mmCIF file of C-alpha atoms in Angstrom:
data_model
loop_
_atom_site.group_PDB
_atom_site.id
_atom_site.type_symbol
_atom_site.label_atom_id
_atom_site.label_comp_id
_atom_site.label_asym_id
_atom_site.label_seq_id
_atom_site.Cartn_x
_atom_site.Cartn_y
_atom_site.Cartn_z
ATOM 1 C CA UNK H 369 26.578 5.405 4.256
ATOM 2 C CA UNK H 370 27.604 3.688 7.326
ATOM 3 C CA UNK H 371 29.984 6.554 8.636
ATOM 4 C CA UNK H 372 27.059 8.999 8.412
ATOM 5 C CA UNK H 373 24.507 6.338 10.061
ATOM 6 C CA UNK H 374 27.021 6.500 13.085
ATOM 7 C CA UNK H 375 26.771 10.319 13.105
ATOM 8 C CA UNK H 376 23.231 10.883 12.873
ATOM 9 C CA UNK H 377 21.386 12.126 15.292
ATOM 10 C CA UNK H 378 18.447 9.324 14.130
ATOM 11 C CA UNK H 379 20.399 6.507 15.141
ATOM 12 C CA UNK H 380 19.515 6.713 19.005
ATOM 13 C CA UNK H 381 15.919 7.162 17.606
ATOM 14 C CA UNK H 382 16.392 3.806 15.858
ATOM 15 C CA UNK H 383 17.783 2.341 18.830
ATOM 16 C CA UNK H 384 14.920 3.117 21.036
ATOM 17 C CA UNK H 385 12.375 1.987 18.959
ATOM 18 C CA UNK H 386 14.806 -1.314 18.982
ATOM 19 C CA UNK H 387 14.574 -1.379 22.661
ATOM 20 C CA UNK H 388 10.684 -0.635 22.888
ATOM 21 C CA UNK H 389 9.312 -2.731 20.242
ATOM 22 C CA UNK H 390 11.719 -5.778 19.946
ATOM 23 C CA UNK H 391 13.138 -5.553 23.855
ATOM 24 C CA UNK H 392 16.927 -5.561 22.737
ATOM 25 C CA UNK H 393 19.315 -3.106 25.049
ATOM 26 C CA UNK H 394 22.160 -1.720 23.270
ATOM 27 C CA UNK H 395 24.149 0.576 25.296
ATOM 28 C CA UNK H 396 25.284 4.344 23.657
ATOM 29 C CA UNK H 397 28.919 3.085 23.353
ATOM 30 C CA UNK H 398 28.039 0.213 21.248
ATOM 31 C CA UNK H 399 25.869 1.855 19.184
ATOM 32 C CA UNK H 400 28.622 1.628 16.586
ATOM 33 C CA UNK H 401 27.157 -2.686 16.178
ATOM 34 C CA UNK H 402 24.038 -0.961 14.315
ATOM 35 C CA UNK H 403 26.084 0.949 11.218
ATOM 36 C CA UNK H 404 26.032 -2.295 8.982
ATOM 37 C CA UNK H 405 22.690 -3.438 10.305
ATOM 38 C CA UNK H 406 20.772 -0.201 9.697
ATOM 39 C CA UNK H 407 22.674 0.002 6.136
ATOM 40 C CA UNK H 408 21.134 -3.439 5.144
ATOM 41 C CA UNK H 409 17.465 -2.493 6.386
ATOM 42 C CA UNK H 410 17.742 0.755 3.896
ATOM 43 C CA UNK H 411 19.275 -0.494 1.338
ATOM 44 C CA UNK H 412 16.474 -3.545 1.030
ATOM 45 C CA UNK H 413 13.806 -0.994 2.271
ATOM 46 C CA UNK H 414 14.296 1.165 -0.438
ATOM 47 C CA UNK H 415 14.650 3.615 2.553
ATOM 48 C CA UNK H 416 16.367 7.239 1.403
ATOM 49 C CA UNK H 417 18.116 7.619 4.638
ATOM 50 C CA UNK H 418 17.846 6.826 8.496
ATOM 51 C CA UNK H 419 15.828 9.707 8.747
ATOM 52 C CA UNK H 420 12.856 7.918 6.569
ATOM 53 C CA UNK H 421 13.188 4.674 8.408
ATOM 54 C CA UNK H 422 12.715 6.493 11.725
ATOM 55 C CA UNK H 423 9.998 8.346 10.038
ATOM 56 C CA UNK H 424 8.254 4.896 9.340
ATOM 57 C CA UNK H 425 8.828 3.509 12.652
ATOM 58 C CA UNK H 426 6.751 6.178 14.224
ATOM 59 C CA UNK H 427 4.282 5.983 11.909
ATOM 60 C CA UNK H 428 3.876 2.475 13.126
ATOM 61 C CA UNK H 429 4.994 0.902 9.906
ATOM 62 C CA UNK H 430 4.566 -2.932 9.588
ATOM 63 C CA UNK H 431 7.354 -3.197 7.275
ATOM 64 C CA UNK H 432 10.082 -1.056 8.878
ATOM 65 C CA UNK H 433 8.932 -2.483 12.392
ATOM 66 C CA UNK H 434 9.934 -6.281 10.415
ATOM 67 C CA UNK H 435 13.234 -5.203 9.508
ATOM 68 C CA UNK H 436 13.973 -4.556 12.657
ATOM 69 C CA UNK H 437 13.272 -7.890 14.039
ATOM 70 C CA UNK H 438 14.719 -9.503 10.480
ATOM 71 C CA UNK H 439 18.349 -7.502 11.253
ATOM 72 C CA UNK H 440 18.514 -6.681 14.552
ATOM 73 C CA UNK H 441 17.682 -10.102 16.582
ATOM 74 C CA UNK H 442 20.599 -12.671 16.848
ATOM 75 C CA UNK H 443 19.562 -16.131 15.665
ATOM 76 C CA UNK H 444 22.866 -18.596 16.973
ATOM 77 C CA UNK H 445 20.906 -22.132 17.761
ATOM 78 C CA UNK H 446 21.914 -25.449 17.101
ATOM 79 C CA UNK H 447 20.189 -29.191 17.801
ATOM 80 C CA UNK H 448 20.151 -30.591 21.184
ATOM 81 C CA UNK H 449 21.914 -27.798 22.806
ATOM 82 C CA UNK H 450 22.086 -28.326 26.731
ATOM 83 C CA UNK H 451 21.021 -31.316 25.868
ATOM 84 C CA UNK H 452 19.724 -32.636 29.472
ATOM 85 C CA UNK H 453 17.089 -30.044 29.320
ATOM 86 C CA UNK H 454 15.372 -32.106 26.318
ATOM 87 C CA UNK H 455 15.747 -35.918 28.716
ATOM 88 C CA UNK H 456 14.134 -33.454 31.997
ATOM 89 C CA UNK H 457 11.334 -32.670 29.628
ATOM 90 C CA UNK H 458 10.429 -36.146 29.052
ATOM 91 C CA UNK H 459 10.988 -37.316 32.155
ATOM 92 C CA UNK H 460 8.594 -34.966 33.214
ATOM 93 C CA UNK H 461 5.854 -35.842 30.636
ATOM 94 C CA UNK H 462 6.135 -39.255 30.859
ATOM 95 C CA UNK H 463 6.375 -39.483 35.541
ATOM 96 C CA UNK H 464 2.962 -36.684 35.022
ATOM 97 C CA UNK H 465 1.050 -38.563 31.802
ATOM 98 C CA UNK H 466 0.095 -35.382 30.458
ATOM 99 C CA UNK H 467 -2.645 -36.083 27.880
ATOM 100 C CA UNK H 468 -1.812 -33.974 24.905
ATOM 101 C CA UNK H 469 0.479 -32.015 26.553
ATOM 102 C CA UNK H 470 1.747 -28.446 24.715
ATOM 103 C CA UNK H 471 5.419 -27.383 24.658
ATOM 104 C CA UNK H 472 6.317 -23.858 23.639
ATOM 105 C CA UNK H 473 9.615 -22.991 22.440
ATOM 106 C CA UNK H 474 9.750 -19.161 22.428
ATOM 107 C CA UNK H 475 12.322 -16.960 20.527
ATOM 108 C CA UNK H 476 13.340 -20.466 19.064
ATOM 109 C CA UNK H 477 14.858 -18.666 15.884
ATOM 110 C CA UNK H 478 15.302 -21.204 12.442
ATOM 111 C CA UNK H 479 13.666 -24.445 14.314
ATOM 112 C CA UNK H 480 16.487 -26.613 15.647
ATOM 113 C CA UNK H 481 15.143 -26.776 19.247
ATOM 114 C CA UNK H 482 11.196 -27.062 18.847
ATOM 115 C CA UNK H 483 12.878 -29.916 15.997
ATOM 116 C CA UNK H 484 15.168 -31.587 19.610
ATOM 117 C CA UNK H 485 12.302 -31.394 21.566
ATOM 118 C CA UNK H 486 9.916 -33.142 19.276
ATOM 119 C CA UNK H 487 12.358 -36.277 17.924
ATOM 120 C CA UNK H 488 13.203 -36.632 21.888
ATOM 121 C CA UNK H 489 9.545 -37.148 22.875
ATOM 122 C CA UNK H 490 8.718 -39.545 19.815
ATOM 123 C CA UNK H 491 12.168 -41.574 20.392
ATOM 124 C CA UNK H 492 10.614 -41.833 24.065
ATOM 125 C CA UNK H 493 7.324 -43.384 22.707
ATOM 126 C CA UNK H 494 5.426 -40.342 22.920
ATOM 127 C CA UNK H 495 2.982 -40.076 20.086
ATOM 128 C CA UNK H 496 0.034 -37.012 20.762
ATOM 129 C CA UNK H 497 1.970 -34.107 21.955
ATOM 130 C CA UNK H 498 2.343 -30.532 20.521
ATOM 131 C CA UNK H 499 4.975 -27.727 20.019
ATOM 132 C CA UNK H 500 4.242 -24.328 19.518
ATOM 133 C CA UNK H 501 7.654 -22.680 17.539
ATOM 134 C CA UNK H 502 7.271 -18.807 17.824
ATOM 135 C CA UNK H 503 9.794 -16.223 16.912
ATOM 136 C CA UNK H 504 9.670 -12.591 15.990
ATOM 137 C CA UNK H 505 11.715 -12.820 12.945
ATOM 138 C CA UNK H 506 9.777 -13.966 9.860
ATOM 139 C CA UNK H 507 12.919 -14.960 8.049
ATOM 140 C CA UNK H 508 14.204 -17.313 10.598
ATOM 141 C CA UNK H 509 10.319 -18.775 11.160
ATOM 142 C CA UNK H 510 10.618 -18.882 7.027
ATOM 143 C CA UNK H 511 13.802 -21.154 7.517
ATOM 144 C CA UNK H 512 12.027 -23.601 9.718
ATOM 145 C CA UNK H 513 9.314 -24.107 8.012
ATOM 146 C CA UNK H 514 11.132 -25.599 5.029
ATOM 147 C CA UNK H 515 13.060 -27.944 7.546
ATOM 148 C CA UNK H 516 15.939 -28.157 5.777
ATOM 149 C CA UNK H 517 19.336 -27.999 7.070
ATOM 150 C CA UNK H 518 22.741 -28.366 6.277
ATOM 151 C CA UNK H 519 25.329 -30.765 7.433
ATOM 152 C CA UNK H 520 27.095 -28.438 9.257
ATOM 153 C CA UNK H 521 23.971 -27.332 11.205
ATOM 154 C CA UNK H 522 23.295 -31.018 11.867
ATOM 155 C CA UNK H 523 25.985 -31.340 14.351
ATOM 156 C CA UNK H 524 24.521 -32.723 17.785
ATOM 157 C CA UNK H 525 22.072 -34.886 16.202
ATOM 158 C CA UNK H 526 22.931 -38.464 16.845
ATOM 159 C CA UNK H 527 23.069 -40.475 13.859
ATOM 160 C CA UNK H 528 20.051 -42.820 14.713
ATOM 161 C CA UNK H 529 17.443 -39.672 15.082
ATOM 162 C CA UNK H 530 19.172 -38.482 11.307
ATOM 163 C CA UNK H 531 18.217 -41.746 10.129
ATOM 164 C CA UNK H 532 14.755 -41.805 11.964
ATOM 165 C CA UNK H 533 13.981 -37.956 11.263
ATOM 166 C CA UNK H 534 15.636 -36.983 8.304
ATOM 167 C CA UNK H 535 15.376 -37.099 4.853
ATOM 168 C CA UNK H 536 19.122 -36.279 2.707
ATOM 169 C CA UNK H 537 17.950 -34.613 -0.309
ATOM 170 C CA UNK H 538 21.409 -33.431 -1.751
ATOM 171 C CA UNK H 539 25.250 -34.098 -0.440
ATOM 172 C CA UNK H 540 24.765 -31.918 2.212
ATOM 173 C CA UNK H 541 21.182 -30.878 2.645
ATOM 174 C CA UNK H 542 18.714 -32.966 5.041
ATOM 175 C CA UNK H 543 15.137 -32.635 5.086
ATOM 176 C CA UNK H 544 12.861 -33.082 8.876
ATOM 177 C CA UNK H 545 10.205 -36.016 8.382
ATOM 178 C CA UNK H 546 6.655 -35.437 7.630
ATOM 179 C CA UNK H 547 6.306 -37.269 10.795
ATOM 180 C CA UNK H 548 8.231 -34.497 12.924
ATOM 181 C CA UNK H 549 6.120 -31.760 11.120
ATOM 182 C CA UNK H 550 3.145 -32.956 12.186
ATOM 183 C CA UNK H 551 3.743 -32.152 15.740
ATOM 184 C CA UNK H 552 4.367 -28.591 15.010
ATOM 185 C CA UNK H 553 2.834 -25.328 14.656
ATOM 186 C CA UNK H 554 4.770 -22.128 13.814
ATOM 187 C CA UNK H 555 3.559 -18.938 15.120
ATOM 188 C CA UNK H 556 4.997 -15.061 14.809
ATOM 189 C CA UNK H 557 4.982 -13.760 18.373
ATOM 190 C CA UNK H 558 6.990 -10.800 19.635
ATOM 191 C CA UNK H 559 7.703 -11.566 23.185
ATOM 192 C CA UNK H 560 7.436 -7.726 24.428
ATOM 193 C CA UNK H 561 3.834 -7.859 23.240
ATOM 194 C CA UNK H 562 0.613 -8.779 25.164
ATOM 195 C CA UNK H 563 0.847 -12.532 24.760
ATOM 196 C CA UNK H 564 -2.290 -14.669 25.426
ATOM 197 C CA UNK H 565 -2.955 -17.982 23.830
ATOM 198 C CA UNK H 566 -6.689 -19.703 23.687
ATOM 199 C CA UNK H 567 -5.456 -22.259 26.311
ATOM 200 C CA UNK H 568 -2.299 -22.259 28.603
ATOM 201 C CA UNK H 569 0.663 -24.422 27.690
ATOM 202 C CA UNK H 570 2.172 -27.554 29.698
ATOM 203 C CA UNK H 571 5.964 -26.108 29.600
ATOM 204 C CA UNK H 572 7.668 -23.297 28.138
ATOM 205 C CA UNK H 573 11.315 -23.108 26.709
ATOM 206 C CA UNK H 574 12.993 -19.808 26.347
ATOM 207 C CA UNK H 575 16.568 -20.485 26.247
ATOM 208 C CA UNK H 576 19.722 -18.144 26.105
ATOM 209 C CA UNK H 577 17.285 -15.138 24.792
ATOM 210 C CA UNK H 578 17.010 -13.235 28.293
ATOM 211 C CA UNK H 579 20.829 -12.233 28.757
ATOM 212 C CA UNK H 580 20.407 -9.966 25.929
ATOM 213 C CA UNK H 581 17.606 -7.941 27.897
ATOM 214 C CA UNK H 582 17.276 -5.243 31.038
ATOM 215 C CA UNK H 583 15.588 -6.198 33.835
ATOM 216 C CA UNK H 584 12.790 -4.593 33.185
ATOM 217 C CA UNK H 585 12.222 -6.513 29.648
ATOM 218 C CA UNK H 586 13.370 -10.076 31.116
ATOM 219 C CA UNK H 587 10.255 -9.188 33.549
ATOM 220 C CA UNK H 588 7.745 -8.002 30.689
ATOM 221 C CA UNK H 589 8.901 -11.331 28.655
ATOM 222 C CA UNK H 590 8.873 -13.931 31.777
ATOM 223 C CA UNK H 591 5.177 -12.840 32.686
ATOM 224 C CA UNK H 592 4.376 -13.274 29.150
ATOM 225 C CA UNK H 593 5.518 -16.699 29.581
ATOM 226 C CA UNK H 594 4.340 -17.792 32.613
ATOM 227 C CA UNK H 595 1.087 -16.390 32.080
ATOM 228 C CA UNK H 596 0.418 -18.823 29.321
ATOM 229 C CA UNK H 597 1.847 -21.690 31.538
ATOM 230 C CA UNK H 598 -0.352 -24.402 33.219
ATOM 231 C CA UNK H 599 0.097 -24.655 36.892
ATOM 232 C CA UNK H 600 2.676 -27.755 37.409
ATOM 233 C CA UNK H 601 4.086 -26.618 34.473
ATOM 234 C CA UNK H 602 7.952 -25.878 33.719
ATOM 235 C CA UNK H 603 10.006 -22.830 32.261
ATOM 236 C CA UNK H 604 13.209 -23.830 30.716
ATOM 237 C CA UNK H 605 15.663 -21.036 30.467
ATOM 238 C CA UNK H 606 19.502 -21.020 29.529
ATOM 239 C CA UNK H 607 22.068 -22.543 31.758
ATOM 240 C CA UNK H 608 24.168 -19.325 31.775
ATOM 241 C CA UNK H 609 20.623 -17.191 32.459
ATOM 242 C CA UNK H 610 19.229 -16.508 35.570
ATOM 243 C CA UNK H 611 15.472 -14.820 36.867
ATOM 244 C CA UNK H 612 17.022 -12.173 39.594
ATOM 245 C CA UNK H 613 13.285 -11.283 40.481
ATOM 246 C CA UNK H 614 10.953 -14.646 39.339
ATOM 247 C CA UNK H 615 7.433 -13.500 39.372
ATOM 248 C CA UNK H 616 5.111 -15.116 41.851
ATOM 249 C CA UNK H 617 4.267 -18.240 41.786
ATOM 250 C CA UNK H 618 7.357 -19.449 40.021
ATOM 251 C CA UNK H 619 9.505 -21.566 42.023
ATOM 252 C CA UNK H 620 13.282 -23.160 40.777
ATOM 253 C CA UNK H 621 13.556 -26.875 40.346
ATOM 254 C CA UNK H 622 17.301 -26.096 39.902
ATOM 255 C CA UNK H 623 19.317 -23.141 38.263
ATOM 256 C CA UNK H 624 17.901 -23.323 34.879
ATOM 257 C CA UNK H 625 14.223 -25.000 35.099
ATOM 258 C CA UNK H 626 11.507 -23.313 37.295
ATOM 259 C CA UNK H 627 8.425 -24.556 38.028
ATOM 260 C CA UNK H 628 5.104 -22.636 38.058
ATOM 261 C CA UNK H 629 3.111 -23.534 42.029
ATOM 262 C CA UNK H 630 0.117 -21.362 41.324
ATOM 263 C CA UNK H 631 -1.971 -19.515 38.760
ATOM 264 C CA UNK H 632 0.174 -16.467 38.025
ATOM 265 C CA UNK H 633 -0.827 -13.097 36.609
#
């Protein structure tokens, strides 16, 4: 199966309805990273051949169109990675005292960052904030909204928020809090979509998603962003990403937190 997925003509079909609907650039010559992906997505489809699942993805499928984003996006996340950015968030909170403030974590894949960002504001004393979790991929959202996680995902996570947070519930399984859950809400939101929420959000974090985009998809995905940002308020992005052409309005703070000066459209 996968040796004729490689030769078909369908494949660079597949790919750019990968690169229109989801954002995701993968270059002709490593088309060849698709074979076992695409083999997964028909086999569970119940798809005949490539052929009927680029059939389905022009006919606008639901179904075929969640595959994609089920197989195709990469998911690698772990707790309190670049850890400062979680300390520059409170900071910021707490020097501003937002009311309520709003975080979103975008593309933030099975939970372990929206999860940092919460325990960090409540070990600071925060007590009525918010955090919008969105990604694309209805498995991974799945994942975090059990809230369980294994011991080997629970590296990073000091051992006095594991005893403040979690909950062991087997040998090697820990359960998030009741008390962590409460701050969050988990949303389905495909970043190369028209993106508007009911009210703007205090900060954003989109971390270490860009470098797997063009330019011209960082851009659609950033204005998504900052759109739904509050003026004052900050864009977290990876430490190993960088905004070649920020939008206006959008100033850096330093090379991986921008701020937003004015109401950007």
């Amino acid at each position: 199966m996968a040796s004729n997925i490689l030769k078909s003509s369908s494949l660079q079909k597949v790919n750019s309805h990968i690169y229109n609907r989801l954002g995701i650039h993968i270059p002709t010559e490593r088309l060849y990273l698709l074979e076992s992906k695409i083999s997964r997505i028909l086999g569970k489809g119940g798809y005949a051949s490539i052929e009927d699942l680029v059939a389905a993805l022009e006919d606008g499928h639901p179904a075929s169109i969640e595959a994609l984003a089920t197989h195709v996006t990469t998911n690698h996340t772990f707790f309190f990675r670049e850890e400062s950015h979680f300390s520059t968030l409170a900071d910021r909170i707490t020097e501003a005292r937002t009311a309520k403030p709003v975080i979103w974590s975008a593309a933030c894949s099975t939970g372990e960052e929206p999860y940092s960002i919460i325990m960090t504001l409540l070990a600071r004393g925060l007590k009525d904030f918010l955090v919008i979790a969105s990604d694309v991929n209805p498995i991974v959202l799945e994942h975090m909204n059990r809230g369980v996680f294994s011991e080997a995902r629970m590296t990073g996570v000091p051992t006095k928020f594991r005893e403040m947070f979690f909950n062991p519930v087997d040998d090697d399984l820990y359960q998030i809090l009741p008390i962590i859950r409460k701050h969050l809400r988990i949303k389905k939101i495909n970043l190369m979509e028209q993106v508007r929420f009911e009210s703007p959000v205090d900060h954003v974090f989109c971390r270490n998603l860009l470098i797997y985009f063009d330019r011209r998809n960082t851009g659609i995905i950033v204005g998504n962003l900052v759109r739904n940002m509050k003026s004052g308020g900050h864009l977290f992005i990876g430490k190993s990403e960088v905004l070649l052409s920020p939008p206006t309005g959008l100033r850096k703070l330093d090379g991986s937190v921008y701020i937003k000066s004015r109401d950007t459209e």
